[in-house]
XYZ file of N, CA and C in Angstrom:
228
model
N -20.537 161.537 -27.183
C -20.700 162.684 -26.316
C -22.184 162.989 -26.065
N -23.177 162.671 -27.062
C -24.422 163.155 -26.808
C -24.908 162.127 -26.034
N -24.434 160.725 -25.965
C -25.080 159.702 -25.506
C -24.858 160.164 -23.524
N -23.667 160.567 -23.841
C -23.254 161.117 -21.929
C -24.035 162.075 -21.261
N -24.036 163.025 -22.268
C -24.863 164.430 -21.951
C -26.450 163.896 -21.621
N -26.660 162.786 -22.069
C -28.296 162.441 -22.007
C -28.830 161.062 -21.215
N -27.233 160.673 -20.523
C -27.567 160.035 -19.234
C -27.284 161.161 -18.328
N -26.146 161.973 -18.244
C -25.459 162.824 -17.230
C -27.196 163.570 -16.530
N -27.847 164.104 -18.154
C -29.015 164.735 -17.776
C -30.205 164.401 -17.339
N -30.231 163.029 -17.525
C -31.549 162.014 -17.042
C -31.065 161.553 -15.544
N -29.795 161.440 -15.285
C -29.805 161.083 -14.002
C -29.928 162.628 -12.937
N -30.025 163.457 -13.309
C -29.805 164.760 -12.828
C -31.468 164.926 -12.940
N -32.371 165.077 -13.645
C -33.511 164.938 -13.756
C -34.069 163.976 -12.889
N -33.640 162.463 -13.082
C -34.233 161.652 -11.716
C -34.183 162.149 -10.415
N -32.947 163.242 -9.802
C -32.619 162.963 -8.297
C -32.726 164.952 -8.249
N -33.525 165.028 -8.652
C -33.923 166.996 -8.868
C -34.060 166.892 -7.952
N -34.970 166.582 -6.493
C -35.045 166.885 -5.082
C -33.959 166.608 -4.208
N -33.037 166.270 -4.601
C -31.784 165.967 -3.574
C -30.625 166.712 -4.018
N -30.622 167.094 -5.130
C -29.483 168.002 -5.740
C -30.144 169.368 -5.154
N -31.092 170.037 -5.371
C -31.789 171.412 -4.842
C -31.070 171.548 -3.760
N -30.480 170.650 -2.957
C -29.752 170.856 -1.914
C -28.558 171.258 -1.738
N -27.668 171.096 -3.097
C -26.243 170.990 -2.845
C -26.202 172.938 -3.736
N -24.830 173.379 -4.349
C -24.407 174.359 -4.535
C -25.090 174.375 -6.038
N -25.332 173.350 -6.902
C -26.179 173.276 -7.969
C -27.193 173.101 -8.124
N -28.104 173.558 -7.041
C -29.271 173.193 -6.535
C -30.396 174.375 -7.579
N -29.759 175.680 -7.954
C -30.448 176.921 -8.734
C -30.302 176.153 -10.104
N -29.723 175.684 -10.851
C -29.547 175.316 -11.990
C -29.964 173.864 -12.677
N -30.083 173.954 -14.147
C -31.314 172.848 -14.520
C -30.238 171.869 -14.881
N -30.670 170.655 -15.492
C -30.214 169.457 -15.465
C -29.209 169.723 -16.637
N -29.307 170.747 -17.790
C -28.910 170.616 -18.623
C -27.590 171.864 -18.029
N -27.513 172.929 -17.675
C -26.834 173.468 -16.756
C -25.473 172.346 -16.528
N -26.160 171.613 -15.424
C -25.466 170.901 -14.706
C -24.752 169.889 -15.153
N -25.253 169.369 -16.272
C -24.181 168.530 -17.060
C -23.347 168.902 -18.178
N -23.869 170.504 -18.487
C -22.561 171.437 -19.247
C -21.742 171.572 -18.206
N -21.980 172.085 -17.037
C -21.105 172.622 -16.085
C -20.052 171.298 -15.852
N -20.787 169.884 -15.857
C -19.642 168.950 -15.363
C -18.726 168.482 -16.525
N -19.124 168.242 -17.587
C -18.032 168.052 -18.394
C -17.211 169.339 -19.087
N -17.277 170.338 -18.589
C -16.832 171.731 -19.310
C -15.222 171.563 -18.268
N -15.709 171.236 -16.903
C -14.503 171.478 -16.076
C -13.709 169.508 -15.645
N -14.595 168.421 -16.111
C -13.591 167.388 -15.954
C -13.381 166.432 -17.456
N -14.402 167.149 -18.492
C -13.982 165.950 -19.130
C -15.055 165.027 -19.428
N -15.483 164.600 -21.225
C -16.274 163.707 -21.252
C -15.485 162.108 -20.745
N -14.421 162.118 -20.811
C -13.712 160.493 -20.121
C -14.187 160.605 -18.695
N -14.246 161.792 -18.042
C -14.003 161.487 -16.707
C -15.572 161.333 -16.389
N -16.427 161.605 -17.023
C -18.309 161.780 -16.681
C -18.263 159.987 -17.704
N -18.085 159.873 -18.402
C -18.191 158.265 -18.511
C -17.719 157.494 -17.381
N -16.852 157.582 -17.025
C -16.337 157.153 -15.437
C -17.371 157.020 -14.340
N -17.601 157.981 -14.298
C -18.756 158.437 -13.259
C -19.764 157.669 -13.482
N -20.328 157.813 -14.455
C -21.684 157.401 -15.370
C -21.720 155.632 -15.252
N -20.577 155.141 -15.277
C -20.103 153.787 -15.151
C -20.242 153.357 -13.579
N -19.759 154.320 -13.114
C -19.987 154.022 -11.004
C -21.476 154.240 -10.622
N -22.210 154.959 -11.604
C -23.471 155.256 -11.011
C -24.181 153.749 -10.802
N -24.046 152.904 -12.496
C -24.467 152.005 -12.895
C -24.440 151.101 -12.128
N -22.997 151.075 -11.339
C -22.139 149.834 -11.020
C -22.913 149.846 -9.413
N -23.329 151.190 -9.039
C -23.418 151.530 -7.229
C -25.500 151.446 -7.269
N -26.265 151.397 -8.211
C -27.134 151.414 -8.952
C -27.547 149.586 -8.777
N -26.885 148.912 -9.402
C -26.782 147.251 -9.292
C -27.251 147.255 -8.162
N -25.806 147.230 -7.103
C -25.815 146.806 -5.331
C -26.430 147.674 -4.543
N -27.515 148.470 -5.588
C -28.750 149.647 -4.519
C -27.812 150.154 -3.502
N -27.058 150.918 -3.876
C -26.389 152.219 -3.435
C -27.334 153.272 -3.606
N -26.211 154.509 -2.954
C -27.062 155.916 -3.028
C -25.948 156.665 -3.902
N -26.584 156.439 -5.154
C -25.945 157.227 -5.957
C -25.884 158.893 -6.084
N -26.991 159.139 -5.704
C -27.055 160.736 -5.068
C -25.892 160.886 -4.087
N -25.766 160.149 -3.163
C -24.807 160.890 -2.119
C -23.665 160.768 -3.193
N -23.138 159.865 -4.115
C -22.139 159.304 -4.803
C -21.596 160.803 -5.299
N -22.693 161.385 -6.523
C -23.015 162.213 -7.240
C -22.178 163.559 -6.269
N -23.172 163.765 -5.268
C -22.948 165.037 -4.059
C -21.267 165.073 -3.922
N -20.687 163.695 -3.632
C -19.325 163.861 -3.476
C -18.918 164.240 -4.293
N -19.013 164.027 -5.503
C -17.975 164.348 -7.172
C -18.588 166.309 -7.138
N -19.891 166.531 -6.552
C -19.679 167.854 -7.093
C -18.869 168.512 -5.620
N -19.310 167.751 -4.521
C -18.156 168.845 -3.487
C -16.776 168.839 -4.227
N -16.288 168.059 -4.910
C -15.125 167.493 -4.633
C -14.500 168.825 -5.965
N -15.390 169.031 -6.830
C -15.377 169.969 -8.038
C -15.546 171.501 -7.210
N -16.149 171.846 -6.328
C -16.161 172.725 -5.447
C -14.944 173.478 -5.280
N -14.063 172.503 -4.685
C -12.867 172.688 -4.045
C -11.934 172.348 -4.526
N -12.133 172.152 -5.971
C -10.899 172.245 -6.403
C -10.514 173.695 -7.609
């Protein structure tokens, strides 16, 4: 669990200017990765954490990746 919390928070720390944008944009890295596993789950942020990696390889935009999982937490 600490190993998640301290990618969840380093990747949240890398992409600080593109998150400022979304609805978690007021809140700090550490915030933001209590807030995500409080409401899906350390299985489901390993998941994630695994797609970042995987979209990361084939130079994806893992930010937009990211943006979707929190709209998607938004609305539900």
């Amino acid at each position: 669990m600490t190993e998640l919390k301290r990618q969840l928070r380093s990747f949240c720390r890398r992409n600080r200017t593109a998150l400022r944008s979304t609805d978690v944009g007021e809140y700090t890295a550490e915030e933001i990765t209590e807030i995500i596993i409080e409401r899906i789950g350390a299985e489901e942020v390993k998941k994630i954490l695994m797609d970042i990696e995987v979209i990361n390889r084939r130079s994806g935009d893992t930010v937009k990746y990211f943006i979707l999982i929190l709209e998607g937490l938004k609305a539900a």
